[in-house]
Amino acid sequence: MGLFQKPKYLSPDDCHKIHEASLRVLNKIGIVFHHPEVLEILKNNGAKVDNKKVYFPKSLVESALKHCPDSFFWKARNPEHSMTVGGLQASCLFQPNLGPVYVHDLDHGRRNGTKADFVNFQKLTQASQVIQLAGALPVDACDLPQKEKHARLMAETLRHSDKPVIGFGGHLKQVEQQLDLVKIAFDDSEVLKNNHCIAVSVNPLSPLAFSTDALETILAYTKNNQPLFIPPAVMTGVTGPASFFGTIILQNVEILAALTLIQLLNPGNPTVYCTASVVTNMRRACFNTGAPEGLMIHAAGLQMGKDFYNMPTRSLCGYTESKEVDFQAGIESMGSLMMSMMTGCDIAVEFIGCLDSIMTTSYEKMIIDEEVISRMRCLEKGFDTSDQIIEEAFEAIQQAGPGGSYLTLPSTLNTFRSYWEPSVMDWRSYDDWENDEKRSLVHRANAKFKTILKEAPQTMIDEKLDQELRRYCDSAIY
């Protein structure tokens, strides 16, 4: 039996209040959309449009909510990696980070990310037993020209992973290039029409606005029937109300605005309710990923998405303010991960190797975080409470008797190998650890990621597909 009851910060009445307050904001205050085509679409469907500001009638929003699916099937190139997201999903899925600029390792410290680092993280993701999704932007490739990044990095993702793919937003041409590359990788120009193969995050321009790039991404993805993640990144007291409840309301408003547009463009298009709002550090005038209050905002948002709207959910979780892989990073990351997984998160982001307020991805922390996820999956799974287990326990207690030993009983020999075991954390004796040069957890993680990369295949695709991806990138970019 797994967790019997998930922690909740909102009562059913609180959820209803957030929904009603959100509808009031949408109807009375409105949302700015920086895109003429989107404004025309909303106007033609009953919204009031004043210049670039759109006022949503309650009926339009609630009609859109009825079209939102509670789950979707995400097709991977390797069918073994395809999966259902949302609904009765058994466990949280993990994706690579989205946005760090720097990489960090023991050998070179912190430095700008490169295309080679991006490729390394895709290889590590492909090899991982706990990361189900590939792509995204685990680190920016600072050595690539800006006009090449979207196509080149998507090609590298497809070259080194056959797991479900996450793209990245941009202007229309950049987004369409990524969609084209996915079609090439599947060797099917029609694959996106009837399959969900690539998802993307679209951030509102908080407060209460959507940029041209965000809207062009929505238009391209809905045209191709692909899933959209909507993560408002509201900063308390800066781009949103200082109160946590107020921030939750604003976050909900922006998700409902995007959701309504998406369902107007393509009814039934998979849409994921994402929590990404943060508490502001007023001393530094920047967001603070280590604040415990931020976890409450995410937990409440997950309740709204999962319980109130019955939608798939994604949350920021496991991030930290720490600049290195230390005790602070462990405390903040584990606390955040536990909260998100225990409150029903379907997809987790900004956890794998994340340091320094999502500015840095650490090779060593990525390996350690995989082990942390494995520990959490053990807690999430729970234990068997069946009648069979009761009978087996009774027999073992009877066989051992008072003062007896269970060590050699058949039930012990059949069971103990299923106990959770670490791969980089050290459970050896002090003497064994001392004889192994007293290597720290971080040093063991450093050795492990290097071994994984050394053993990783140079590519996951054949020469023909490799050449097709290269030709497309060269022709699309130049």
Coordinates of C-alpha atoms in Angstrom, one line a residue:
M1 CA 0.0 0.0 0.0
G2 CA 1.3 3.5 -0.9
L3 CA 0.6 6.8 0.7
F4 CA -3.0 6.6 2.1
Q5 CA -3.6 10.4 2.1
K6 CA -1.9 13.2 0.2
P7 CA -1.2 16.5 2.1
K8 CA -3.5 19.3 1.1
Y9 CA -3.3 23.1 1.8
L10 CA -6.7 24.0 0.3
S11 CA -10.1 22.9 1.3
P12 CA -12.7 22.3 -1.4
D13 CA -14.2 25.7 -0.5
D14 CA -10.7 27.3 -1.0
C15 CA -10.4 25.8 -4.4
H16 CA -13.9 27.1 -5.4
K17 CA -12.9 30.6 -4.1
I18 CA -9.7 30.6 -6.3
H19 CA -11.7 29.6 -9.3
E20 CA -14.3 32.3 -8.8
A21 CA -11.7 34.9 -8.1
S22 CA -9.9 33.9 -11.3
L23 CA -13.0 34.2 -13.4
R24 CA -13.6 37.7 -11.9
V25 CA -10.0 38.8 -12.8
L26 CA -10.4 37.4 -16.4
N27 CA -13.7 39.1 -16.8
K28 CA -13.1 42.5 -15.1
I29 CA -9.3 43.1 -15.4
G30 CA -8.4 41.1 -18.5
I31 CA -5.3 39.7 -20.1
V32 CA -3.0 41.3 -22.7
F33 CA -2.1 39.2 -25.8
H34 CA 0.6 40.5 -28.1
H35 CA -0.6 38.8 -31.2
P36 CA -3.2 40.2 -33.7
E37 CA -4.3 36.7 -34.9
V38 CA -4.9 35.6 -31.4
L39 CA -6.9 38.7 -30.6
E40 CA -9.1 38.1 -33.6
I41 CA -9.7 34.5 -32.6
L42 CA -10.7 35.4 -29.1
K43 CA -12.9 38.2 -30.3
N44 CA -14.7 35.9 -32.8
N45 CA -15.4 33.4 -30.0
G46 CA -17.2 35.9 -27.7
A47 CA -14.4 37.6 -25.7
K48 CA -14.4 41.3 -25.4
V49 CA -11.2 42.8 -27.0
D50 CA -10.0 46.4 -26.2
N51 CA -6.8 47.1 -28.1
K52 CA -4.6 44.2 -26.9
K53 CA -6.5 43.5 -23.7
V54 CA -9.0 40.6 -23.7
Y55 CA -11.9 40.2 -21.2
F56 CA -13.1 36.6 -20.9
P57 CA -16.8 35.8 -20.2
K58 CA -17.3 33.0 -17.6
S59 CA -19.0 30.8 -20.1
L60 CA -16.1 30.8 -22.5
V61 CA -13.6 29.7 -19.8
E62 CA -15.8 27.0 -18.3
S63 CA -16.6 25.7 -21.8
A64 CA -12.8 25.4 -22.5
L65 CA -12.3 23.5 -19.2
K66 CA -14.8 20.9 -20.4
H67 CA -12.6 20.2 -23.4
C68 CA -9.4 19.7 -21.4
P69 CA -8.4 16.0 -21.3
D70 CA -7.5 14.6 -17.9
S71 CA -4.6 12.6 -19.5
F72 CA -2.8 12.0 -22.8
F73 CA -0.6 9.3 -24.4
W74 CA 2.9 10.5 -25.1
K75 CA 4.5 8.6 -28.0
A76 CA 8.2 8.0 -28.0
R77 CA 10.3 6.8 -30.9
N78 CA 11.0 3.7 -28.8
P79 CA 7.6 2.3 -27.9
E80 CA 9.0 1.0 -24.6
H81 CA 9.3 4.6 -23.5
S82 CA 5.8 5.8 -24.5
M83 CA 3.6 6.6 -21.6
T84 CA 0.3 8.1 -20.3
V85 CA 0.5 11.4 -18.5
G86 CA -2.2 12.4 -16.0
G87 CA -5.3 10.5 -15.1
L88 CA -4.4 7.5 -12.9
Q89 CA -0.7 7.9 -13.6
A90 CA 1.1 5.7 -11.0
S91 CA 4.2 7.8 -10.3
C92 CA 5.8 11.2 -11.0
L93 CA 7.7 11.6 -14.3
F94 CA 10.9 13.5 -14.5
Q95 CA 12.3 15.8 -17.2
P96 CA 15.6 17.5 -17.8
N97 CA 16.0 21.1 -16.6
L98 CA 14.8 24.0 -18.6
G99 CA 17.0 27.1 -18.8
P100 CA 20.3 26.8 -16.8
V101 CA 23.1 28.8 -18.3
Y102 CA 26.0 27.2 -16.5
V103 CA 27.4 23.7 -15.8
H104 CA 29.3 22.6 -12.8
D105 CA 31.6 19.7 -12.1
L106 CA 34.4 18.9 -9.7
D107 CA 37.1 19.1 -12.5
H108 CA 36.3 22.5 -13.9
G109 CA 34.0 24.2 -11.4
R110 CA 31.3 26.5 -12.9
R111 CA 31.5 27.6 -16.5
N112 CA 29.3 28.5 -19.4
G113 CA 27.4 25.5 -20.9
T114 CA 28.3 24.3 -24.4
K115 CA 26.7 22.1 -27.1
A116 CA 28.9 19.3 -25.8
D117 CA 27.5 19.7 -22.3
F118 CA 23.9 19.7 -23.8
V119 CA 24.7 16.4 -25.6
N120 CA 26.2 14.9 -22.4
F121 CA 23.1 15.6 -20.5
Q122 CA 20.9 14.0 -23.2
K123 CA 23.1 10.9 -23.0
L124 CA 22.9 10.8 -19.2
T125 CA 19.1 11.2 -19.5
Q126 CA 18.9 8.4 -22.0
A127 CA 20.9 6.1 -19.7
S128 CA 18.8 7.1 -16.6
Q129 CA 16.4 4.6 -15.0
V130 CA 14.4 7.4 -13.3
I131 CA 14.2 10.2 -15.9
Q132 CA 11.5 9.4 -18.4
L133 CA 11.5 12.5 -20.6
A134 CA 14.3 13.9 -22.9
G135 CA 15.1 17.2 -24.5
A136 CA 14.2 20.5 -22.9
L137 CA 17.2 22.7 -22.1
P138 CA 19.3 21.2 -19.3
V139 CA 21.9 23.8 -20.1
D140 CA 22.2 26.5 -22.7
A141 CA 24.7 26.0 -25.5
C142 CA 26.6 29.3 -25.3
D143 CA 28.9 28.3 -28.1
L144 CA 26.1 28.1 -30.7
P145 CA 24.8 31.2 -32.6
Q146 CA 21.3 32.1 -31.4
K147 CA 19.7 31.5 -34.8
E148 CA 21.0 27.9 -34.8
K149 CA 20.2 26.8 -31.3
H150 CA 16.6 25.7 -31.6
A151 CA 17.2 23.4 -34.6
R152 CA 20.7 22.2 -33.7
L153 CA 19.8 21.3 -30.1
M154 CA 16.5 19.5 -31.1
A155 CA 18.5 17.5 -33.6
E156 CA 21.0 16.5 -30.8
T157 CA 18.1 15.5 -28.6
L158 CA 16.8 13.2 -31.3
R159 CA 20.3 11.9 -32.0
H160 CA 20.9 10.8 -28.4
S161 CA 17.6 9.8 -27.0
D162 CA 14.5 7.8 -28.0
K163 CA 12.4 8.9 -25.0
P164 CA 9.5 11.3 -25.2
V165 CA 10.7 14.7 -26.3
I166 CA 10.3 18.2 -24.8
G167 CA 11.0 21.2 -27.0
F168 CA 11.5 24.9 -26.3
G169 CA 9.6 27.9 -27.2
G170 CA 10.6 30.7 -29.6
H171 CA 9.3 32.6 -32.6
L172 CA 7.2 30.7 -35.2
K173 CA 10.0 29.6 -37.5
Q174 CA 12.1 28.2 -34.6
V175 CA 9.2 26.2 -33.2
E176 CA 8.2 24.9 -36.6
Q177 CA 11.8 23.7 -37.2
Q178 CA 11.6 21.6 -34.0
L179 CA 8.3 20.1 -35.1
D180 CA 9.7 19.3 -38.5
L181 CA 12.7 17.6 -37.0
V182 CA 10.5 15.3 -34.9
K183 CA 8.6 14.3 -38.1
I184 CA 11.9 13.4 -39.7
A185 CA 13.0 11.4 -36.7
F186 CA 9.7 9.4 -36.8
D187 CA 10.1 9.0 -40.5
D188 CA 6.5 10.1 -40.9
S189 CA 5.3 13.5 -42.1
E190 CA 1.8 12.8 -40.6
V191 CA 2.9 11.5 -37.2
L192 CA 1.9 14.6 -35.3
K193 CA -1.7 14.6 -36.6
N194 CA -2.8 11.6 -34.5
N195 CA 0.0 11.3 -31.9
H196 CA 1.3 13.4 -29.1
C197 CA 5.1 13.3 -29.7
I198 CA 6.6 16.6 -28.4
A199 CA 5.5 19.0 -25.6
V200 CA 6.7 22.5 -24.8
S201 CA 6.5 25.0 -22.0
V202 CA 4.8 28.4 -22.6
N203 CA 5.4 31.0 -19.9
P204 CA 2.9 33.8 -19.4
L205 CA 4.5 37.3 -19.3
S206 CA 3.4 37.8 -15.7
P207 CA 1.4 39.7 -14.7
L208 CA -1.5 39.1 -17.0
A209 CA 0.1 39.1 -20.4
F210 CA 1.4 36.7 -23.1
S211 CA 4.3 37.6 -25.5
T212 CA 4.4 37.2 -29.2
D213 CA 6.8 34.2 -29.0
A214 CA 4.6 32.4 -26.4
L215 CA 1.5 32.8 -28.6
E216 CA 3.3 31.7 -31.8
T217 CA 4.4 28.6 -29.9
I218 CA 0.8 28.0 -28.8
L219 CA -0.5 28.5 -32.4
A220 CA 2.1 26.1 -33.8
Y221 CA 1.6 23.4 -31.2
T222 CA -2.2 23.4 -31.3
K223 CA -2.1 23.3 -35.1
N224 CA -0.1 20.1 -34.8
N225 CA -2.1 18.7 -31.9
Q226 CA 0.8 18.6 -29.4
P227 CA 0.8 19.0 -25.6
L228 CA 1.4 22.4 -24.0
F229 CA 2.7 23.1 -20.5
I230 CA 1.5 26.4 -19.0
P231 CA 3.9 27.5 -16.1
P232 CA 3.3 31.0 -14.8
A233 CA 6.4 32.2 -13.0
V234 CA 4.8 34.8 -10.7
M235 CA 7.2 36.5 -8.1
T236 CA 5.4 37.4 -4.9
G237 CA 5.3 41.1 -4.4
V238 CA 7.0 41.8 -7.7
T239 CA 4.9 40.4 -10.6
G240 CA 2.1 39.2 -8.3
P241 CA 0.4 39.9 -5.0
A242 CA 2.7 39.6 -1.9
S243 CA 0.3 37.2 -0.3
F244 CA 0.7 33.5 -1.1
F245 CA -3.0 33.0 -1.7
G246 CA -3.1 36.0 -4.0
T247 CA -0.2 34.6 -6.0
I248 CA -2.0 31.3 -6.3
I249 CA -5.0 33.1 -7.7
L250 CA -2.9 35.1 -10.3
Q251 CA -1.1 31.9 -11.3
N252 CA -4.5 30.2 -11.8
V253 CA -5.8 33.2 -13.9
E254 CA -2.9 33.0 -16.3
I255 CA -3.3 29.2 -16.7
L256 CA -7.0 29.6 -17.4
A257 CA -6.4 32.3 -20.0
A258 CA -3.9 30.1 -21.9
L259 CA -6.0 27.1 -21.5
T260 CA -9.1 28.9 -23.0
L261 CA -7.1 30.0 -26.0
I262 CA -5.6 26.5 -26.5
Q263 CA -9.0 24.8 -26.4
L264 CA -10.5 27.3 -28.8
L265 CA -7.8 26.6 -31.3
N266 CA -7.9 22.8 -30.9
P267 CA -10.6 21.4 -28.6
G268 CA -9.1 18.5 -26.6
N269 CA -5.5 19.6 -27.1
P270 CA -3.5 18.2 -24.1
T271 CA -2.8 21.0 -21.6
V272 CA -0.8 20.6 -18.5
Y273 CA -1.4 22.7 -15.4
C274 CA 2.0 23.9 -14.2
T275 CA 3.1 25.5 -11.0
A276 CA 6.3 27.7 -11.3
S277 CA 5.6 30.7 -9.1
V278 CA 8.2 31.7 -6.5
V279 CA 8.7 33.7 -3.3
T280 CA 10.8 36.9 -3.8
N281 CA 13.9 37.6 -1.8
M282 CA 13.3 41.3 -1.3
R283 CA 16.9 41.9 0.0
R284 CA 18.2 41.0 -3.4
A285 CA 15.1 41.8 -5.5
C286 CA 15.2 38.3 -7.1
F287 CA 13.3 35.1 -6.7
N288 CA 14.2 32.6 -4.0
T289 CA 14.0 28.9 -4.9
G290 CA 15.0 27.8 -1.4
A291 CA 12.0 29.4 0.4
P292 CA 9.7 26.9 2.1
E293 CA 6.7 29.1 1.3
G294 CA 7.2 28.4 -2.4
L295 CA 6.5 24.8 -1.8
M296 CA 3.1 25.7 -0.4
I297 CA 2.3 27.7 -3.5
H298 CA 3.2 24.7 -5.6
A299 CA 1.3 22.3 -3.5
A300 CA -1.8 24.4 -3.7
G301 CA -1.4 24.8 -7.4
L302 CA -1.2 21.1 -7.9
Q303 CA -4.4 20.7 -5.9
M304 CA -6.1 23.1 -8.3
G305 CA -4.8 21.4 -11.3
K306 CA -5.2 17.8 -10.2
D307 CA -8.2 17.8 -7.9
F308 CA -10.3 20.8 -8.9
Y309 CA -9.8 20.9 -12.7
N310 CA -8.8 17.2 -13.2
M311 CA -5.9 18.0 -15.5
P312 CA -2.3 16.6 -15.8
T313 CA 0.1 18.6 -13.7
R314 CA 3.7 19.6 -13.6
S315 CA 5.7 21.4 -10.9
L316 CA 9.0 22.9 -10.2
C317 CA 10.6 20.7 -7.5
G318 CA 14.0 19.9 -6.1
Y319 CA 15.6 23.2 -6.9
T320 CA 18.0 25.0 -4.5
E321 CA 19.7 28.3 -3.8
S322 CA 23.0 26.5 -3.0
K323 CA 25.9 27.2 -5.3
E324 CA 27.5 23.8 -4.9
V325 CA 26.6 20.2 -4.1
D326 CA 26.4 20.5 -0.3
F327 CA 24.1 19.9 2.6
Q328 CA 22.0 23.0 1.8
A329 CA 21.4 21.6 -1.7
G330 CA 20.3 18.3 -0.2
I331 CA 17.9 19.9 2.3
E332 CA 16.2 22.2 -0.2
S333 CA 16.1 19.7 -3.0
M334 CA 14.8 16.8 -1.0
G335 CA 12.2 18.9 0.8
S336 CA 10.9 20.3 -2.5
L337 CA 10.8 16.9 -4.2
M338 CA 8.9 15.3 -1.3
M339 CA 6.3 18.0 -1.3
S340 CA 5.7 17.8 -5.1
M341 CA 5.5 14.0 -5.2
M342 CA 3.4 13.7 -2.2
T343 CA 0.8 16.3 -3.4
G344 CA 0.2 14.6 -6.8
C345 CA 2.7 16.0 -9.3
D346 CA 2.6 14.2 -12.6
I347 CA 5.8 15.7 -14.1
A348 CA 8.7 17.3 -12.2
V349 CA 11.1 19.9 -13.6
E350 CA 14.1 21.9 -12.4
F351 CA 15.3 19.1 -10.2
I352 CA 17.9 17.0 -12.0
G353 CA 21.3 18.5 -11.1
C354 CA 19.8 21.9 -10.5
L355 CA 21.9 24.5 -8.5
D356 CA 21.9 28.3 -7.8
S357 CA 18.3 29.2 -8.5
I358 CA 18.1 27.2 -11.8
M359 CA 21.2 29.0 -13.2
T360 CA 23.4 25.9 -13.1
T361 CA 23.2 22.2 -13.8
S362 CA 25.7 20.0 -12.0
Y363 CA 26.9 16.7 -13.4
E364 CA 27.5 15.3 -9.9
K365 CA 24.2 16.5 -8.5
M366 CA 22.4 15.0 -11.4
I367 CA 23.7 11.5 -10.4
I368 CA 22.9 12.2 -6.7
D369 CA 19.4 13.5 -7.6
E370 CA 18.7 10.3 -9.5
E371 CA 19.3 8.4 -6.3
V372 CA 17.1 10.8 -4.4
I373 CA 14.3 10.1 -6.9
S374 CA 14.9 6.4 -6.4
R375 CA 14.5 6.8 -2.6
M376 CA 11.3 8.8 -3.1
R377 CA 9.9 6.1 -5.4
C378 CA 10.5 3.6 -2.7
L379 CA 8.5 5.7 -0.2
E380 CA 5.8 6.4 -2.8
K381 CA 5.3 2.7 -3.5
G382 CA 4.7 1.8 0.1
F383 CA 4.6 -1.9 1.1
D384 CA 2.4 -4.9 0.7
T385 CA -0.4 -5.3 3.3
S386 CA -2.2 -8.3 1.6
D387 CA -3.6 -11.3 3.4
Q388 CA -0.7 -13.4 1.8
I389 CA 1.9 -11.2 3.5
I390 CA 0.1 -11.6 6.9
E391 CA 0.1 -15.4 6.5
E392 CA 3.8 -15.4 5.5
A393 CA 4.7 -13.2 8.5
F394 CA 2.7 -15.5 10.8
E395 CA 4.6 -18.5 9.5
A396 CA 8.0 -16.8 9.9
I397 CA 7.1 -15.7 13.5
Q398 CA 6.0 -19.2 14.3
Q399 CA 9.2 -20.8 12.8
A400 CA 11.5 -18.4 14.6
G401 CA 9.6 -18.6 17.9
P402 CA 10.6 -16.7 21.1
G403 CA 14.2 -15.6 21.0
G404 CA 14.8 -17.2 17.6
S405 CA 16.5 -15.8 14.4
Y406 CA 14.9 -15.0 11.1
L407 CA 18.2 -14.8 9.3
T408 CA 18.0 -18.2 7.5
L409 CA 14.3 -18.5 7.1
P410 CA 13.1 -19.0 3.5
S411 CA 10.9 -15.8 3.7
T412 CA 14.0 -13.8 4.6
L413 CA 16.1 -15.3 1.7
N414 CA 13.2 -14.6 -0.7
T415 CA 12.7 -11.0 0.4
F416 CA 15.9 -9.2 1.4
R417 CA 17.1 -8.7 -2.1
S418 CA 14.1 -6.4 -2.8
Y419 CA 15.2 -3.9 -0.2
W420 CA 16.3 -0.6 -1.5
E421 CA 20.0 -0.1 -2.1
P422 CA 22.0 3.0 -3.0
S423 CA 24.3 3.3 -6.0
V424 CA 26.4 6.3 -5.0
M425 CA 25.5 6.9 -1.3
D426 CA 27.9 5.0 1.0
W427 CA 26.5 2.4 3.3
R428 CA 29.9 0.6 3.9
S429 CA 31.7 0.4 7.2
Y430 CA 34.0 3.2 8.3
D431 CA 37.1 1.0 7.6
D432 CA 36.0 0.1 4.1
W433 CA 35.3 3.8 3.4
E434 CA 38.7 4.8 4.8
N435 CA 40.4 2.2 2.7
D436 CA 38.7 3.7 -0.4
E437 CA 40.6 7.0 0.1
K438 CA 37.6 8.4 2.1
R439 CA 35.9 9.4 -1.2
S440 CA 33.0 11.7 -0.7
L441 CA 29.5 11.3 -2.2
V442 CA 30.3 14.0 -4.8
H443 CA 33.6 12.3 -5.8
R444 CA 31.7 9.0 -6.3
A445 CA 29.0 10.8 -8.4
N446 CA 31.8 12.4 -10.5
A447 CA 33.3 9.0 -11.3
K448 CA 29.8 7.6 -12.1
F449 CA 28.8 10.2 -14.6
K450 CA 32.1 9.8 -16.4
T451 CA 31.6 6.1 -16.6
I452 CA 28.1 6.5 -18.0
L453 CA 29.3 8.9 -20.7
K454 CA 32.2 6.7 -21.6
E455 CA 29.8 3.7 -22.1
A456 CA 27.0 5.7 -23.8
P457 CA 26.5 5.0 -27.5
Q458 CA 27.8 7.7 -29.8
T459 CA 24.3 8.0 -31.4
M460 CA 20.9 6.5 -31.1
I461 CA 20.1 6.8 -34.8
D462 CA 21.4 5.3 -38.0
E463 CA 23.6 7.1 -40.5
K464 CA 20.6 7.8 -42.9
L465 CA 18.6 9.6 -40.3
D466 CA 21.6 11.5 -39.0
Q467 CA 22.3 12.9 -42.5
E468 CA 18.6 13.9 -42.9
L469 CA 18.7 15.8 -39.6
R470 CA 21.9 17.5 -40.6
R471 CA 20.6 18.5 -44.0
Y472 CA 17.4 19.9 -42.6
C473 CA 19.3 22.0 -40.0
D474 CA 21.7 23.3 -42.6
S475 CA 18.9 24.2 -45.1
A476 CA 16.6 25.7 -42.4
I477 CA 19.2 27.8 -40.8
Y478 CA 21.1 29.2 -43.7

